Coordinates of C-alpha atoms and ligand atoms in Angstrom, one line a residue:
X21 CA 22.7 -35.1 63.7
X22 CA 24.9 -37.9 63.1
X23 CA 23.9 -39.1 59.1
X24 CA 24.1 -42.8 58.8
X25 CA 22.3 -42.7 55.9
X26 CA 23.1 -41.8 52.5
X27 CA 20.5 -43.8 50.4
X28 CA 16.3 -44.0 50.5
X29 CA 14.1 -45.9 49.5
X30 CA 10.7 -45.1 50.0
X31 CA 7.5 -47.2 49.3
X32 CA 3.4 -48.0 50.0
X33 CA 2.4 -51.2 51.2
X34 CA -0.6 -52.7 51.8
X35 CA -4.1 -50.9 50.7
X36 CA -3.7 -47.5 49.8
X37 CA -4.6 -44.5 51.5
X38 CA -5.5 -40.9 50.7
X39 CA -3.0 -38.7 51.9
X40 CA 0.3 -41.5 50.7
X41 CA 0.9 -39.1 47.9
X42 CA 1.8 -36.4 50.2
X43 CA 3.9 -38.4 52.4
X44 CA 6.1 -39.6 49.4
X45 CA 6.7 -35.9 48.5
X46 CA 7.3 -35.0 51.8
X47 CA 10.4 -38.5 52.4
X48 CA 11.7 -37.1 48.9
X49 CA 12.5 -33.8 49.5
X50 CA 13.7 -33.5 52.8
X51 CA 15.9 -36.6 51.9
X52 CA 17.1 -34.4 49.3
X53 CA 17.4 -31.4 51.8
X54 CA 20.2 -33.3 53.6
X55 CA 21.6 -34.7 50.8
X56 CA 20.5 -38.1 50.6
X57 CA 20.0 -40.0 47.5
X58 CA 16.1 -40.9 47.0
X59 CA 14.9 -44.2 45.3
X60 CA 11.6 -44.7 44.3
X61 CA 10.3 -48.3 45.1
X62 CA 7.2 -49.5 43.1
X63 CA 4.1 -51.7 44.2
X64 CA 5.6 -52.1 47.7
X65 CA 8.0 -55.2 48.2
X66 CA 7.0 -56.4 45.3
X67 CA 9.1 -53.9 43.8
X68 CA 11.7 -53.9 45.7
X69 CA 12.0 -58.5 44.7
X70 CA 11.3 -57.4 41.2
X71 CA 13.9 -54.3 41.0
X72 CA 11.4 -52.1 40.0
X73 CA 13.3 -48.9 41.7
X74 CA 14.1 -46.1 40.6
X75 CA 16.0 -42.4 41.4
X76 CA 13.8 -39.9 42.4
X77 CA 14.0 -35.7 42.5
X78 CA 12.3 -33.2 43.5
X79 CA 10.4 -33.4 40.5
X80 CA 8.9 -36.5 40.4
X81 CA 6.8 -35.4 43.2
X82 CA 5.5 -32.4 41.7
X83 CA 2.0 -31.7 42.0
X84 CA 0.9 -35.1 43.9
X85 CA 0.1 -33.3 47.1
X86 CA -3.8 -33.5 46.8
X87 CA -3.5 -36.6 45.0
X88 CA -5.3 -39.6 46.1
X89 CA -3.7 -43.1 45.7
X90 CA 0.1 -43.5 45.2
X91 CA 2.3 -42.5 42.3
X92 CA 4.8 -45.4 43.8
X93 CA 1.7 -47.8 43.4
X94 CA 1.0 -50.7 46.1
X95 CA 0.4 -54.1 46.4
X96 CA 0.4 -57.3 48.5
X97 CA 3.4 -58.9 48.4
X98 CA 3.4 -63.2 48.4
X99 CA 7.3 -63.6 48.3
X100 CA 7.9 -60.6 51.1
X101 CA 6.7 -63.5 53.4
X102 CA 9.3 -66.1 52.8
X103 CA 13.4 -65.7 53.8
X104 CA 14.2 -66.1 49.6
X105 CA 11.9 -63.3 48.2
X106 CA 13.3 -61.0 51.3
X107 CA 16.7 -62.0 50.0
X108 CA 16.2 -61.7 46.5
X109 CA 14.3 -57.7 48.0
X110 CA 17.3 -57.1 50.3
X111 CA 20.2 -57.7 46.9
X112 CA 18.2 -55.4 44.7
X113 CA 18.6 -52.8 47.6
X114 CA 22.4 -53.4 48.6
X115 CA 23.1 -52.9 45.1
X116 CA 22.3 -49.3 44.2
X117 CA 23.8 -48.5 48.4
X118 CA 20.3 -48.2 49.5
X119 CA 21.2 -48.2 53.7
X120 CA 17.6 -47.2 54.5
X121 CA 14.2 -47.4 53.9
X122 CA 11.0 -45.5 54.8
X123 CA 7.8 -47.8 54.6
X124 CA 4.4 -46.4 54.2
X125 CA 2.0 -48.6 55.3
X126 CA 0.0 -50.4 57.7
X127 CA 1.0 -53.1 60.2
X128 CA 1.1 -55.7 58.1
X129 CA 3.7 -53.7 56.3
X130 CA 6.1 -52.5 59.0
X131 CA 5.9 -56.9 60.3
X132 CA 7.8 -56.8 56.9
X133 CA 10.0 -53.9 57.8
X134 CA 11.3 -55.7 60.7
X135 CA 11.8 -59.1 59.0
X136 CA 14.1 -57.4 56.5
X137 CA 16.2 -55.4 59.2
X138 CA 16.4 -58.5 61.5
X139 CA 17.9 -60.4 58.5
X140 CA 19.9 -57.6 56.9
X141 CA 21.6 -54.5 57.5
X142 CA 19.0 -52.2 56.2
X143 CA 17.5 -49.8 59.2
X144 CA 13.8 -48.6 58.0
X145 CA 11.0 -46.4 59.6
X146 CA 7.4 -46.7 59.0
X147 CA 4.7 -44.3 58.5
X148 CA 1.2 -45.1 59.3
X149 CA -0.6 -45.2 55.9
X150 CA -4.0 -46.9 56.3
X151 CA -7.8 -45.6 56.2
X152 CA -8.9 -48.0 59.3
X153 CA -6.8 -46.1 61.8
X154 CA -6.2 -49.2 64.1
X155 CA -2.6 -48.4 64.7
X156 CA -1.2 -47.6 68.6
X157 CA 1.2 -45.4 68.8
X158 CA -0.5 -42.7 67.2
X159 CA -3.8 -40.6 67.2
X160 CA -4.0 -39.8 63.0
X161 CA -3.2 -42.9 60.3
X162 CA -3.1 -41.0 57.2
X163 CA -6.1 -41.4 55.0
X164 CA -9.0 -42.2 58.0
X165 CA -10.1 -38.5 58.2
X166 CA -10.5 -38.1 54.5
X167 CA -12.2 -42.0 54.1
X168 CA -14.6 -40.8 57.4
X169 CA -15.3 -37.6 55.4
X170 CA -16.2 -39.2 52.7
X171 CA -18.2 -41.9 54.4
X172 CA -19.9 -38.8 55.8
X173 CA -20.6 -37.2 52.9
X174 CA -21.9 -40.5 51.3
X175 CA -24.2 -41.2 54.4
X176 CA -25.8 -37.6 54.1
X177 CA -26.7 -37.9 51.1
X178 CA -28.4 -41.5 51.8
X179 CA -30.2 -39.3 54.5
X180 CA -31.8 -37.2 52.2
X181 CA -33.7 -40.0 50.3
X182 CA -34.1 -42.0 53.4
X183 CA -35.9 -38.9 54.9
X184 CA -37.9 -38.7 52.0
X185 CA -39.6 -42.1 52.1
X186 CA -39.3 -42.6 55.6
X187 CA -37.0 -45.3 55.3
X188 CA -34.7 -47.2 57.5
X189 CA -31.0 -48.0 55.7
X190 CA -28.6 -49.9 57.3
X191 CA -25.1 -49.0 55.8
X192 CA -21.6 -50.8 55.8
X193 CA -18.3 -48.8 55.7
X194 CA -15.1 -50.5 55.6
X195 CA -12.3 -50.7 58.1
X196 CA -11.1 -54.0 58.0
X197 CA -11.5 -55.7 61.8
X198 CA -11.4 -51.7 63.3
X199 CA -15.2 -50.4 64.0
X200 CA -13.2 -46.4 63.4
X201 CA -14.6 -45.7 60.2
X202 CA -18.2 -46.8 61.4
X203 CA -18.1 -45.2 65.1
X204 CA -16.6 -41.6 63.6
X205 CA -19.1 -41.4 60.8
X206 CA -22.0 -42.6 62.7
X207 CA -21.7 -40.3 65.1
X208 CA -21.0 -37.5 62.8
X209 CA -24.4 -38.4 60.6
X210 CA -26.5 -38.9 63.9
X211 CA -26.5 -42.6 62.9
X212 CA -29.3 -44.5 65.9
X213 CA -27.4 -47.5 66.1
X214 CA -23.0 -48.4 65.2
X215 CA -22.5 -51.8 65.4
X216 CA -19.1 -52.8 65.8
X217 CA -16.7 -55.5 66.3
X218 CA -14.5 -53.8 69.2
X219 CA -17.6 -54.3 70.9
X220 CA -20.6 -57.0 71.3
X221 CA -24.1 -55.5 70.2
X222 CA -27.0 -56.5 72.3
X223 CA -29.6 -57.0 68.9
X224 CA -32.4 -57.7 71.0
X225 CA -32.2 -54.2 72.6
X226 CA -31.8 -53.0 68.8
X227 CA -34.5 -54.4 67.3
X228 CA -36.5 -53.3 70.8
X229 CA -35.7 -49.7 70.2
X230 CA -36.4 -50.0 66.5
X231 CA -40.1 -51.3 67.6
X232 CA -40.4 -49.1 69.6
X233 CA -39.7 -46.2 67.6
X234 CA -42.2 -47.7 65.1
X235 CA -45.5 -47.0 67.7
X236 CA -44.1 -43.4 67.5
X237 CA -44.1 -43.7 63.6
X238 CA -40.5 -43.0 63.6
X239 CA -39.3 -44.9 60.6
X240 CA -36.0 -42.7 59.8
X241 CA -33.5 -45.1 60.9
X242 CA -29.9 -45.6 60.2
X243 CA -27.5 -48.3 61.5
X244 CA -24.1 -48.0 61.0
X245 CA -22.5 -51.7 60.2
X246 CA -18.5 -51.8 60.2
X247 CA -17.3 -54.6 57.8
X248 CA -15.5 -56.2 60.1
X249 CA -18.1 -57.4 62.4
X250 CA -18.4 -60.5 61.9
X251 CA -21.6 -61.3 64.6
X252 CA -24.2 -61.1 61.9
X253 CA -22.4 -61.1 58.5
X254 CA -22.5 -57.3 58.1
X255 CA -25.1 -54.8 56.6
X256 CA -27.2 -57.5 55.1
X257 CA -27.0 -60.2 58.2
X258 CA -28.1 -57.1 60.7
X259 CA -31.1 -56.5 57.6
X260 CA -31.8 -60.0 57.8
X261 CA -32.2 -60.6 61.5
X262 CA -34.1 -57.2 61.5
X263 CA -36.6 -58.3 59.1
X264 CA -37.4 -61.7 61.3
X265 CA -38.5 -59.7 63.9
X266 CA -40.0 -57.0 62.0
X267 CA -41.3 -58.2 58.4
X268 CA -43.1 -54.6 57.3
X269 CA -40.1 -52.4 57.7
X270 CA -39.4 -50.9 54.7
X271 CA -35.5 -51.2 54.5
X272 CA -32.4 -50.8 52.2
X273 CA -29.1 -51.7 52.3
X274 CA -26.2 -49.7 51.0
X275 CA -22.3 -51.1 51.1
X276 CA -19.8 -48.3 50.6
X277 CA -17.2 -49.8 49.7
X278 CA -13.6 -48.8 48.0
X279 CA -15.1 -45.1 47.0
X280 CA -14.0 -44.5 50.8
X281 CA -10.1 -45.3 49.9
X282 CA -10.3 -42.8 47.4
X283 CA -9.9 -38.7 46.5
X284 CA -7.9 -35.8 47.0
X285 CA -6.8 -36.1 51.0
X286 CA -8.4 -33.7 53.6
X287 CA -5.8 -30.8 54.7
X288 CA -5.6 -33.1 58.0
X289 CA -4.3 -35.8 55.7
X290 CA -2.0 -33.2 54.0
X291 CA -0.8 -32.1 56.9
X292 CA -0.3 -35.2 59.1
X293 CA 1.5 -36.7 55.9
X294 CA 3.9 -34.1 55.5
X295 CA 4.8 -33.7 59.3
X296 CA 5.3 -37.8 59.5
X297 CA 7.4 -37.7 55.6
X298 CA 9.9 -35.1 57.1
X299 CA 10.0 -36.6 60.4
X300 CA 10.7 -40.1 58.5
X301 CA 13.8 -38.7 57.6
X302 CA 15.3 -37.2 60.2
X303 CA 14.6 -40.4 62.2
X304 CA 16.3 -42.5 59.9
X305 CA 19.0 -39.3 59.7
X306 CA 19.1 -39.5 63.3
X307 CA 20.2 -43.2 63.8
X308 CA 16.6 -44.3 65.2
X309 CA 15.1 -47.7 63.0
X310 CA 12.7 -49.9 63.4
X311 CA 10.1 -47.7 64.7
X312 CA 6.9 -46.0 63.1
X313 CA 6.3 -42.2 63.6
X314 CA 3.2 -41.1 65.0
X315 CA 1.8 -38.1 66.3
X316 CA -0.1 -37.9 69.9
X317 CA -1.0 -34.7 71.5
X318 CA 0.4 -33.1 68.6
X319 CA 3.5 -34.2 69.5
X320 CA 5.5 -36.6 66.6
X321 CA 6.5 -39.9 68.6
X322 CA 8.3 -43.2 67.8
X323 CA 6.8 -46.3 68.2
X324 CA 8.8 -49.6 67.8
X325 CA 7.1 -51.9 64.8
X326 CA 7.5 -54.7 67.6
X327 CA 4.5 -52.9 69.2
X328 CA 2.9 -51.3 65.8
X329 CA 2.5 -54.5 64.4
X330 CA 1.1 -56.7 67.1
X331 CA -1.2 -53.8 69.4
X332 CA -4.4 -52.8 68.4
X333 CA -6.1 -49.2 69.1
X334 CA -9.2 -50.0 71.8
X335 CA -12.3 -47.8 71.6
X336 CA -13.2 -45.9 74.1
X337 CA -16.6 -46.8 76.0
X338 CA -17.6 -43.1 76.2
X339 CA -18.1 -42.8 72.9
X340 CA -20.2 -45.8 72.5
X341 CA -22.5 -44.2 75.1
X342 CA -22.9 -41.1 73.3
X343 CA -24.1 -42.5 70.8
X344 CA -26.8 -44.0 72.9
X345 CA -27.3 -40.9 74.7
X346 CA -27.4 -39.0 71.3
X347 CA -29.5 -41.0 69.7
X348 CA -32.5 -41.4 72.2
Ligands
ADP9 P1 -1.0 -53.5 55.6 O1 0.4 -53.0 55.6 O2 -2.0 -52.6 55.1 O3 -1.4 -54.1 57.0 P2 -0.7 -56.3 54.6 O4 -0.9 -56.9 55.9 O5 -1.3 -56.9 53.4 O6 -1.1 -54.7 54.6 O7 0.9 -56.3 54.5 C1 1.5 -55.7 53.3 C2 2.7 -56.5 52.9 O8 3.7 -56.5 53.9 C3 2.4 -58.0 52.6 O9 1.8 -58.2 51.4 C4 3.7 -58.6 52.7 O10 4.5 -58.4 51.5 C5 4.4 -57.8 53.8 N1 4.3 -58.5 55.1 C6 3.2 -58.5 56.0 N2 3.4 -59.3 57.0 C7 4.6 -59.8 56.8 C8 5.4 -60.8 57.6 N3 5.0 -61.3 58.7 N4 6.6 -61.1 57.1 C9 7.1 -60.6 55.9 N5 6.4 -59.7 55.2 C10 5.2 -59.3 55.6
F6P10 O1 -7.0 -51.8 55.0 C1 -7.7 -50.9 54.2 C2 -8.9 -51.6 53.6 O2 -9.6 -50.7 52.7 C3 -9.9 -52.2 54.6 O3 -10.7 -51.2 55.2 C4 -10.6 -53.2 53.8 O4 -11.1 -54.3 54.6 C5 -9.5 -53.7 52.9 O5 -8.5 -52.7 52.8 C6 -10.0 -54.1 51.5 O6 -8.9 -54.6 50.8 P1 -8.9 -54.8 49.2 O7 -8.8 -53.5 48.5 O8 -7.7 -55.7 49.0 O9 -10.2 -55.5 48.9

């Protein structure tokens, strides 16, 4: 292994994600392993234009493994976006010798990763680190398994009382415009309908079925909404249109919200982190930049951020017809 690099720097961009704490451990101390020199940068590359950086050891990372959120902070960064405020990140770098950078993020994040090394000479590698798992390249983003989990775990318990009154509750779960959180976890919770915006829902068919069901006195009905889908404005606009059709139904509404970007990571985020942290390194170790590790098959892959960034993961059809099939 040739080593190009002698100083990291290791950050979270963009929202965070359960399972970035265990990454961060896992960049610091195999960096340290081969000898590099690790810098901490905080709130993503706002940190880095603000010199907020700092030397990290093997210690600073103790006891962050079943963290949520990150101990390196994030944030969206205004001044990333323009030539001076990459500058003004890429002299607060050069000075302290920093000749690499690992980037925990999502797409938006490694776009910014490649700005920076087309500029300058400053080779990075990124690490998928987003709950709405609409990265290609890579089967696992760390954080969707625990935010699906706890979507689940939310949505059973919703079950409970919706069972109880015979109910119907339409419920929104995040993802941004990726329908991964919402097809996952309704399958999981036997949800009767998941509308999202990979795909274009036929409502006259739902509201049919929903009617149906009715003359059978089967009220228990949940719809999975995924934020993004923008068709009918979300939970409430898929309520709404419901309601037109059928006025009687006794409904509610429940938005999940940021409880799913929180909590102590699944073991699969554990894990996932850990493998893509150490791989990180040895990438950047390696001579390979400007790609993000990911893992397919269970094998650890590079993909170049010229594809991370721009591609989008599709949905497979087969799983939209299961849930038809499942739900009848
Ligand atoms: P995510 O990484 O979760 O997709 P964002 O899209 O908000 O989140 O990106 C995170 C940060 O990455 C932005 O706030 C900005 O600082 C930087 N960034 C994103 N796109 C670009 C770009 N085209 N050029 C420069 N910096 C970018
Ligand atoms: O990208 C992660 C995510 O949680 C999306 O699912 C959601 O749309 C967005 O971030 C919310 O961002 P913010 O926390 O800035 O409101």
């Amino acid at each position: 292994m040739s080593n190009k690099v002698t100083k990291i720097g290791v950050l979270t961009s963009g929202g965070d994600s359960p399972g970035m704490n265990a990454a961060i451990r896992a960049v610091v101390r195999t960096g340290l392993y081969y000898g590099l020199e690790v810098y901490g940068i905080m709130r993503g590359y706002q940190g880095m234009v603000d010199d907020d950086i700092f030397p990290m050891e093997s210690k600073s990372v103790a006891n962050i493994i079943q963290r949520g959120g990150t101990i390196l902070k994030t944030a969206r960064c205004k001044e990333f976006y323009e030539p001076e405020g990459r500058k003004k990140a890429y002299a607060n770098l050069k000075k302290r010798g920093i000749d690499g950078l690992v980037i925990i993020g999502g797409d938006g994040s490694f776009r910014g990763g490649k700005k920076l090394s087309e500029e300058f000479d400053i080779p990075s590698v990124g690490i998928p680190g987003t709950i709405d798992r609409d990265i290609v390249g890579t089967d696992f983003t760390i954080g969707f398994d625990t935010a699906v989990n706890t979507a689940v775990g939310a949505i059973d318990k919703i079950r409970d009382t919706m069972d109880a009154h015979d109910r119907m509750f339409i419920i929104e779960v995040m993802g941004r415009d990726a329908g991964f959180i919402a097809l996952h976890s309704g399958i999981a919770t036997g949800a009767e309908h998941i509308i999202i915006p990979e795909r274009k829902t036929d409502i006259v068919e739902v509201i049919k079925s929903l009617q149906e069901k009715e003359k059978r006195k089967k009220l228990v009905n949940l719809i999975i909404v995924a934020e993004g889908d923008d068709e009918f404005g979300g939970a409430v606009g898929v309520n709404n249109i419901i309601k037109q059709h059928m006025p009687d139904l006794d409904t509610r509404i429940c938005v999940l919200g940021h409880i799913q970007r929180g909590g102590s990571p699944t073991c699969l985020d554990r894990v996932v982190a850990s493998r893509m942290g150490y791989n990180a390194v040895e990438c950047l170790i390696s001579g390979a930049h400007n790609v993000m590790i990911g893992i397919k098959e269970n094998r650890i892959n590079h993909t170049p951020f010229e594809k991370a960034s721009k591609l989008k993961t599709r949905v497979n059809e087969e799983w939209m017809k299961i849930v038809k099939i499942l739900a009848s």
